[in-house]
Amino acid sequence: MTSADAPQLRPDTLAVHAGHTRSPFDEMAEPLYMTQGYVYPTAAEAEAAFAGEIDRYQYSRYANPTVTMFEQRLAAIEGAEDCFATATGMAAVFVSMASILRQGDRLVASRALFGTSITTFDEYFANWGIRVDYVDGHVNEDWERALAEPATAVYCESPTNPMQDVVDVPFVAARAKEAGALFIVDNVFATPLGQKPLELGADAVVYSATKHIDGQGRVLGGAVLGGKEYVDKVRQMVRTMGATMSPFNAWVLGKSLETLAVRVKAQAASALDLAGWLDAHPKVAVARYPLLPSHPQHERAKAQMTLGGTLVTIDIALPEGTDPHGPEAKAAAFRFLDALQVVAISNNLGDAKSIATHPATTTHRKIGPERRARVGMSDATIRLSIGLEDVEDLREDLARALDAI
Ligand SMILES: *Cc1c(COP(=O)(O)O)cnc(C)c1O
């Protein structure tokens, strides 16, 4: 599949075949190379490998054939020149920036992010002398103002976790270029199927492969994708600091890429259906989903996303005068969560099993009430990750739980 006269294949075909190199045993499925090291036929070949004169496997912290299979397959689906796999999504987020930022550099990021990404920026990057400036990611004027000054890296999620704000990726890409910055997009919510940040002008994409790429709640993983020169910097740093992906996880995730499209398309169809139904439900104040016409950045979402994702974020309707950040809002959310019978209470997302999360007390607990309020998150906010169950069973479960509030 890699020779010069190979046919031009479409993403669904690449997802099944790309990166597969058969061993001398001609096995059908991708081999799992559980090995730490590799054997050299001669001492001279070991010397040549370490001198960088020949390209071969040396040690699985540097590279492993099963991990390479996963990297090549994901790069083919994403349409990226290069890909490097990491132990977790957070390792990918960290190294996507740590590999290019130096003391005194400036990082401009959207305010609405996965909670641990914010902790990384505020508790580590900031203490290492990197200036971190936050903007409201869905407001173009905010990016314009922040990127009138030079920066080294620009980072955002779109849609954001959990509030589903949609960032104008081509607009930010143009401003980042003017500011001399590398633009990195965390594409977890959109998935590789629903949005192609590199085609929209971004320089790099990061994934938590733990989410839709596994999609079945088993292993952790992450990946950084982009141009070869940049990904090589990421590769060098991870080889040194050690957060490489395990071959076993790469094997699971590589096989999962074969079914990514069918899973995500089915989950997104159910999510769109349920989002519309929830938005009209009297016990729901608002349902946020990028491809719902009521979404504040609906036109932008339609222009840059081909699928709306598998997540729906709702605010439970509260009686007049109730503080949405107070204990009654939290109690209403907990009554809803505890009444669910099919949808599980958990903090993961993208799984075949549907999941409900209360971000204020879990994933976004650490950032505190003020920063939650700043991005529109309240104690009545629930993030729903829609799985592969029959959509009518999910609708009945959600209806039952809403009635229990
Ligand atoms: C989960 C998640 C991460 C971190 O990934 P891990 O695999 O848990 O380390 C980063 N960004 C987003 C948007 C996520 O949902």
Coordinates of C-alpha atoms and ligand atoms in Angstrom, one line a residue:
M1 CA 0.0 0.0 0.0
T2 CA 3.0 2.3 0.2
S3 CA 4.6 1.8 -3.2
A4 CA 4.6 4.7 -5.7
D5 CA 2.0 3.1 -8.0
A6 CA -0.4 2.3 -5.2
P7 CA -4.0 3.5 -5.9
Q8 CA -5.2 6.8 -4.4
L9 CA -7.5 5.5 -1.6
R10 CA -10.3 7.2 0.3
P11 CA -10.2 7.7 4.1
D12 CA -12.5 4.8 5.0
T13 CA -10.2 2.4 3.0
L14 CA -7.1 3.9 4.6
A15 CA -8.6 3.4 8.0
V16 CA -8.7 -0.3 7.4
H17 CA -5.4 -0.8 5.5
A18 CA -2.9 2.1 6.1
G19 CA 0.3 1.4 8.1
H20 CA -0.1 -2.4 7.9
T21 CA 3.2 -4.1 7.2
R22 CA 3.0 -7.9 7.3
S23 CA 5.7 -10.0 9.0
P24 CA 7.3 -13.0 7.2
F25 CA 4.4 -15.1 8.5
D26 CA 1.8 -13.3 6.3
E27 CA -0.7 -12.9 9.1
M28 CA -4.1 -11.3 8.2
A29 CA -4.4 -9.0 11.2
E30 CA -1.8 -6.4 12.3
P31 CA 1.0 -8.0 14.3
L32 CA 1.5 -6.9 17.9
Y33 CA 5.2 -6.4 18.5
M34 CA 5.6 -6.7 22.3
T35 CA 9.3 -6.0 22.5
Q36 CA 11.4 -3.4 24.4
G37 CA 14.5 -3.8 22.2
Y38 CA 15.8 -5.0 18.8
V39 CA 18.7 -7.2 17.8
Y40 CA 21.6 -6.0 15.6
P41 CA 23.2 -8.6 13.2
T42 CA 26.7 -6.9 13.8
A43 CA 28.3 -4.5 16.2
A44 CA 28.9 -2.2 13.2
E45 CA 25.1 -2.0 12.5
A46 CA 24.4 -1.1 16.1
E47 CA 27.0 1.7 15.8
A48 CA 25.5 2.9 12.5
A49 CA 22.0 3.0 14.1
F50 CA 23.2 5.0 17.0
A51 CA 25.1 7.4 14.7
G52 CA 21.9 8.0 12.8
E53 CA 23.5 6.6 9.6
I54 CA 20.8 4.0 9.1
D55 CA 17.1 4.1 10.0
R56 CA 15.9 1.1 12.0
Y57 CA 14.2 0.1 15.2
Q58 CA 16.5 0.5 18.2
Y59 CA 14.4 0.7 21.3
S60 CA 10.7 1.0 21.9
R61 CA 10.9 4.3 23.7
Y62 CA 12.1 5.7 20.3
A63 CA 9.8 3.7 18.0
N64 CA 8.0 0.3 17.7
P65 CA 6.5 -1.3 14.6
T66 CA 3.0 -1.6 16.1
V67 CA 3.1 2.0 17.3
T68 CA 4.3 3.0 13.7
M69 CA 1.2 1.1 12.3
F70 CA -1.1 3.2 14.5
E71 CA 0.7 6.5 13.6
Q72 CA 0.6 5.8 9.9
R73 CA -3.0 4.9 9.9
L74 CA -4.1 7.9 11.9
A75 CA -1.9 10.2 9.7
A76 CA -3.6 8.7 6.6
I77 CA -7.1 9.4 8.0
E78 CA -6.2 12.9 9.1
G79 CA -4.3 13.7 5.9
A80 CA -1.3 14.7 7.9
E81 CA 2.3 14.5 6.8
D82 CA 3.5 13.0 10.1
C83 CA 2.1 11.6 13.3
F84 CA 3.7 10.8 16.7
A85 CA 1.8 8.7 19.3
T86 CA 2.0 9.4 23.0
A87 CA 1.1 7.5 26.2
T88 CA -2.0 9.6 26.8
G89 CA -3.9 12.6 25.4
M90 CA -2.3 14.9 28.1
A91 CA 1.2 13.8 27.0
A92 CA 0.2 14.9 23.5
V93 CA -1.2 18.2 24.7
F94 CA 1.9 18.9 26.9
V95 CA 4.5 17.9 24.3
S96 CA 2.7 19.7 21.4
M97 CA 3.7 22.9 23.1
A98 CA 6.6 22.0 25.4
S99 CA 8.6 20.9 22.4
I100 CA 8.5 24.4 20.9
L101 CA 8.1 26.8 23.8
R102 CA 11.1 28.4 25.6
Q103 CA 11.4 30.6 28.6
G104 CA 10.0 34.1 27.8
D105 CA 7.8 32.8 24.9
R106 CA 4.1 33.5 24.7
L107 CA 1.2 31.1 24.4
V108 CA -2.2 32.3 23.4
A109 CA -5.0 29.9 24.2
S110 CA -8.8 29.8 24.3
R111 CA -10.2 30.1 27.8
A112 CA -12.6 27.1 27.4
L113 CA -10.4 24.0 27.6
F114 CA -10.2 20.5 29.0
G115 CA -9.6 21.1 32.8
T116 CA -6.2 19.4 32.9
S117 CA -4.9 21.4 29.9
I118 CA -5.6 24.6 31.9
T119 CA -3.7 23.1 34.9
T120 CA -0.8 22.3 32.6
F121 CA -0.6 25.9 31.3
D122 CA -1.2 27.6 34.7
E123 CA 0.8 25.4 37.1
Y124 CA 3.7 24.4 34.8
F125 CA 4.1 26.5 31.7
A126 CA 3.5 29.8 33.6
N127 CA 6.0 28.7 36.3
W128 CA 8.6 28.1 33.6
G129 CA 8.5 31.7 32.4
I130 CA 6.0 31.2 29.6
R131 CA 3.4 33.9 29.3
V132 CA 0.0 32.4 28.9
D133 CA -2.8 34.7 27.6
Y134 CA -6.4 33.5 27.4
V135 CA -9.1 34.6 25.0
D136 CA -12.7 33.9 24.4
G137 CA -12.2 31.3 21.7
H138 CA -15.5 31.9 19.8
V139 CA -14.9 35.7 19.6
N140 CA -12.8 36.6 16.6
E141 CA -12.1 40.2 17.9
D142 CA -10.5 38.6 21.0
W143 CA -8.0 36.6 18.9
E144 CA -7.4 39.6 16.7
R145 CA -6.4 41.7 19.7
A146 CA -4.3 39.0 21.4
L147 CA -2.5 38.1 18.2
A148 CA -1.6 41.7 17.3
E149 CA 1.5 40.9 19.5
P150 CA 3.9 38.1 18.5
A151 CA 3.4 34.6 20.0
T152 CA 5.1 31.2 19.7
A153 CA 2.1 29.0 20.0
V154 CA -1.7 29.3 19.7
Y155 CA -3.9 26.6 21.1
C156 CA -7.6 25.9 21.1
E157 CA -10.3 23.2 21.2
S158 CA -13.2 23.4 18.9
P159 CA -15.8 22.6 19.8
T160 CA -14.8 23.3 23.4
N161 CA -15.2 20.9 26.3
P162 CA -17.8 21.0 27.7
M163 CA -19.6 24.1 26.4
Q164 CA -19.3 23.4 22.7
D165 CA -18.2 26.8 21.6
V166 CA -17.0 26.7 18.0
V167 CA -13.7 28.5 17.1
D168 CA -13.4 30.1 13.7
V169 CA -10.3 27.9 12.8
P170 CA -9.4 29.5 9.4
F171 CA -9.6 33.0 11.0
V172 CA -7.4 32.1 14.0
A173 CA -5.0 30.3 11.6
A174 CA -4.5 33.5 9.6
R175 CA -4.0 35.6 12.7
A176 CA -1.6 33.0 14.2
K177 CA 0.5 33.1 11.1
E178 CA 0.8 36.9 11.2
A179 CA 1.9 36.6 14.9
G180 CA 4.6 34.1 13.9
A181 CA 2.9 31.4 16.0
L182 CA 2.3 27.7 15.4
F183 CA -1.4 26.9 15.7
I184 CA -2.4 23.7 17.4
V185 CA -6.0 22.4 17.6
D186 CA -7.2 19.8 20.1
N187 CA -9.7 18.0 17.8
V188 CA -11.1 15.5 20.4
F189 CA -14.7 16.8 20.4
A190 CA -15.0 17.0 16.6
T191 CA -13.2 13.7 16.0
P192 CA -11.0 12.9 12.9
L193 CA -14.2 12.3 11.0
G194 CA -16.0 15.5 11.8
Q195 CA -13.4 18.2 11.3
K196 CA -10.0 18.5 9.5
P197 CA -8.1 21.4 11.2
L198 CA -5.0 21.0 9.0
E199 CA -7.2 21.6 5.9
L200 CA -8.7 24.6 7.7
G201 CA -5.3 26.2 8.1
A202 CA -4.0 24.9 11.5
D203 CA -0.4 23.7 11.8
A204 CA -1.0 20.8 14.1
V205 CA -3.7 18.6 15.6
V206 CA -3.7 16.8 19.0
Y207 CA -5.9 13.9 20.1
S208 CA -6.6 12.0 23.2
A209 CA -6.9 8.6 21.5
T210 CA -8.5 7.5 24.8
K211 CA -11.8 9.0 23.6
H212 CA -13.4 8.2 20.2
I213 CA -10.3 6.5 18.7
D214 CA -10.5 3.7 21.3
G215 CA -14.2 4.3 21.6
Q216 CA -14.6 1.2 23.8
G217 CA -13.3 2.3 27.1
R218 CA -10.1 0.2 27.2
V219 CA -6.8 2.0 26.8
L220 CA -5.2 5.4 27.1
G221 CA -3.3 7.1 24.2
G222 CA -2.6 10.3 22.4
A223 CA -1.2 11.7 19.2
V224 CA 0.3 14.8 17.7
L225 CA -0.1 15.3 13.9
G226 CA 1.3 17.9 11.5
G227 CA 4.2 18.7 9.2
K228 CA 7.4 16.5 9.5
E229 CA 9.6 19.3 10.8
Y230 CA 7.3 20.1 13.7
V231 CA 6.4 16.4 14.5
D232 CA 10.2 15.6 14.6
K233 CA 10.6 18.1 17.4
V234 CA 7.7 16.4 19.3
R235 CA 9.3 13.0 18.6
Q236 CA 12.7 14.1 19.9
M237 CA 11.2 15.4 23.1
V238 CA 9.0 12.3 23.8
R239 CA 11.9 10.0 23.1
T240 CA 13.8 11.9 25.8
M241 CA 11.1 12.4 28.4
G242 CA 9.6 9.0 27.9
A243 CA 5.8 9.4 27.5
T244 CA 5.7 7.0 24.5
M245 CA 2.7 4.8 23.6
S246 CA 2.8 1.2 24.6
P247 CA 2.8 -1.3 21.7
F248 CA -0.3 -3.0 23.2
N249 CA -2.2 0.2 23.3
A250 CA -1.1 1.0 19.8
W251 CA -2.4 -2.3 18.6
V252 CA -5.8 -1.8 20.3
L253 CA -6.0 1.8 18.9
G254 CA -4.9 0.8 15.4
K255 CA -7.6 -1.8 15.2
S256 CA -10.1 0.7 16.6
L257 CA -9.3 3.1 13.7
E258 CA -10.8 0.4 11.4
T259 CA -14.3 1.0 12.9
L260 CA -13.9 4.7 13.9
A261 CA -16.0 6.0 11.0
V262 CA -18.9 3.7 11.4
R263 CA -19.0 4.2 15.2
V264 CA -18.6 8.0 15.1
K265 CA -21.2 8.5 12.3
A266 CA -23.8 6.4 14.2
Q267 CA -23.0 8.2 17.5
A268 CA -23.2 11.6 15.9
A269 CA -26.5 10.8 14.2
S270 CA -28.0 9.8 17.6
A271 CA -26.4 12.9 19.2
L272 CA -28.0 15.2 16.7
D273 CA -31.4 13.5 17.1
L274 CA -31.3 13.7 20.9
A275 CA -29.9 17.3 21.0
G276 CA -32.9 18.6 19.1
W277 CA -35.3 16.6 21.3
L278 CA -33.5 17.8 24.5
D279 CA -33.5 21.4 23.3
A280 CA -37.3 21.3 23.1
H281 CA -37.8 19.4 26.4
P282 CA -39.4 21.6 29.1
K283 CA -37.0 20.3 31.8
V284 CA -34.0 21.4 29.7
A285 CA -33.1 25.1 29.6
V286 CA -30.8 24.7 26.6
A287 CA -29.1 21.9 24.7
R288 CA -25.8 22.8 23.0
Y289 CA -24.8 20.9 19.9
P290 CA -22.8 22.5 17.0
L291 CA -25.1 21.4 14.2
L292 CA -28.4 22.5 16.0
P293 CA -29.7 25.6 14.3
S294 CA -30.0 27.2 17.8
H295 CA -26.3 26.9 18.5
P296 CA -24.7 30.4 18.7
Q297 CA -22.0 29.6 16.1
H298 CA -24.2 27.3 14.0
E299 CA -23.1 28.8 10.6
R300 CA -19.5 28.6 11.5
A301 CA -19.9 24.9 12.7
K302 CA -21.7 24.1 9.4
A303 CA -18.8 25.6 7.4
Q304 CA -16.0 23.7 9.1
M305 CA -17.5 20.5 10.5
T306 CA -18.9 17.6 8.5
L307 CA -20.3 15.9 11.7
G308 CA -21.4 17.7 14.9
G309 CA -19.7 15.2 17.2
T310 CA -21.0 12.8 19.7
L311 CA -21.5 15.1 22.7
V312 CA -24.5 17.1 23.8
T313 CA -24.3 19.6 26.6
I314 CA -27.4 20.5 28.5
D315 CA -28.4 23.0 31.2
I316 CA -31.2 21.6 33.3
A317 CA -34.1 24.1 33.6
L318 CA -34.3 25.6 37.1
P319 CA -37.3 27.3 38.8
E320 CA -37.3 31.2 38.5
G321 CA -34.8 32.8 40.8
T322 CA -32.6 29.7 41.4
D323 CA -28.9 30.5 41.4
P324 CA -27.4 28.3 38.5
H325 CA -24.1 28.1 40.4
G326 CA -25.7 27.3 43.8
P327 CA -26.5 24.1 45.7
E328 CA -30.1 23.7 44.3
A329 CA -28.7 23.6 40.8
K330 CA -26.2 21.0 41.8
A331 CA -28.9 19.0 43.5
A332 CA -31.2 19.1 40.4
A333 CA -28.3 17.9 38.3
F334 CA -27.5 15.1 40.7
R335 CA -31.1 13.9 40.8
F336 CA -31.0 13.7 37.0
L337 CA -27.7 11.8 37.0
D338 CA -28.8 9.3 39.8
A339 CA -32.0 8.5 37.9
L340 CA -30.2 7.4 34.8
Q341 CA -30.3 3.6 34.2
V342 CA -28.8 3.1 30.7
V343 CA -26.5 6.1 30.6
A344 CA -23.5 5.7 33.0
I345 CA -22.2 8.4 35.3
S346 CA -18.5 8.8 34.4
N347 CA -16.0 11.4 33.2
N348 CA -14.9 9.8 30.0
L349 CA -16.3 10.5 26.5
G350 CA -16.5 9.0 23.0
D351 CA -17.3 5.5 24.3
A352 CA -19.7 3.0 22.8
K353 CA -21.5 3.3 26.1
S354 CA -23.4 6.5 26.7
I355 CA -22.0 8.6 29.6
A356 CA -23.2 11.6 31.6
T357 CA -20.8 13.9 33.4
H358 CA -21.3 16.8 35.8
P359 CA -18.3 18.9 34.8
A360 CA -18.5 21.4 37.8
T361 CA -17.8 18.7 40.3
T362 CA -15.5 16.5 38.2
T363 CA -13.6 17.4 35.1
H364 CA -13.8 21.2 35.7
R365 CA -13.9 21.2 39.6
K366 CA -10.3 22.4 39.9
I367 CA -10.7 25.6 37.9
G368 CA -13.2 27.0 40.4
P369 CA -16.6 28.6 40.1
E370 CA -15.5 31.9 38.6
R371 CA -13.7 30.4 35.7
R372 CA -16.5 28.0 35.1
A373 CA -19.0 30.9 35.0
R374 CA -16.7 32.8 32.6
V375 CA -17.2 30.1 30.0
G376 CA -20.9 29.7 30.6
M377 CA -20.7 26.5 32.7
S378 CA -23.0 26.2 35.8
D379 CA -23.9 23.6 38.4
A380 CA -26.9 22.7 36.2
T381 CA -24.7 21.8 33.2
I382 CA -24.5 18.2 32.2
R383 CA -22.3 16.8 29.4
L384 CA -23.7 13.8 27.6
S385 CA -21.6 11.5 25.5
I386 CA -23.8 9.6 23.2
G387 CA -22.9 6.0 22.5
L388 CA -24.0 3.2 20.2
E389 CA -27.1 2.1 22.1
D390 CA -30.5 2.2 20.4
V391 CA -31.4 5.9 20.3
E392 CA -34.9 5.2 21.6
D393 CA -33.5 3.5 24.7
L394 CA -31.4 6.5 25.3
R395 CA -34.3 8.9 24.8
E396 CA -36.5 6.9 27.3
D397 CA -33.7 6.9 29.8
L398 CA -33.1 10.6 29.5
A399 CA -36.8 11.3 29.7
R400 CA -37.1 9.2 32.8
A401 CA -34.2 11.0 34.5
L402 CA -35.5 14.5 33.5
D403 CA -38.9 13.6 35.0
A404 CA -37.1 12.6 38.2
I405 CA -35.7 16.1 38.7
Ligands
LIG1 C1 -9.6 13.6 27.6 C2 -9.1 14.8 26.9 C3 -7.8 15.2 26.9 C4 -6.7 14.4 27.7 O1 -6.6 13.0 27.3 P1 -6.1 11.8 28.2 O2 -6.1 10.7 27.3 O3 -7.2 11.6 29.3 O4 -4.8 12.1 28.8 C5 -7.4 16.3 26.3 N1 -8.3 17.1 25.6 C6 -9.6 16.8 25.6 C7 -10.5 17.7 24.9 C8 -10.1 15.7 26.2 O5 -11.4 15.4 26.2

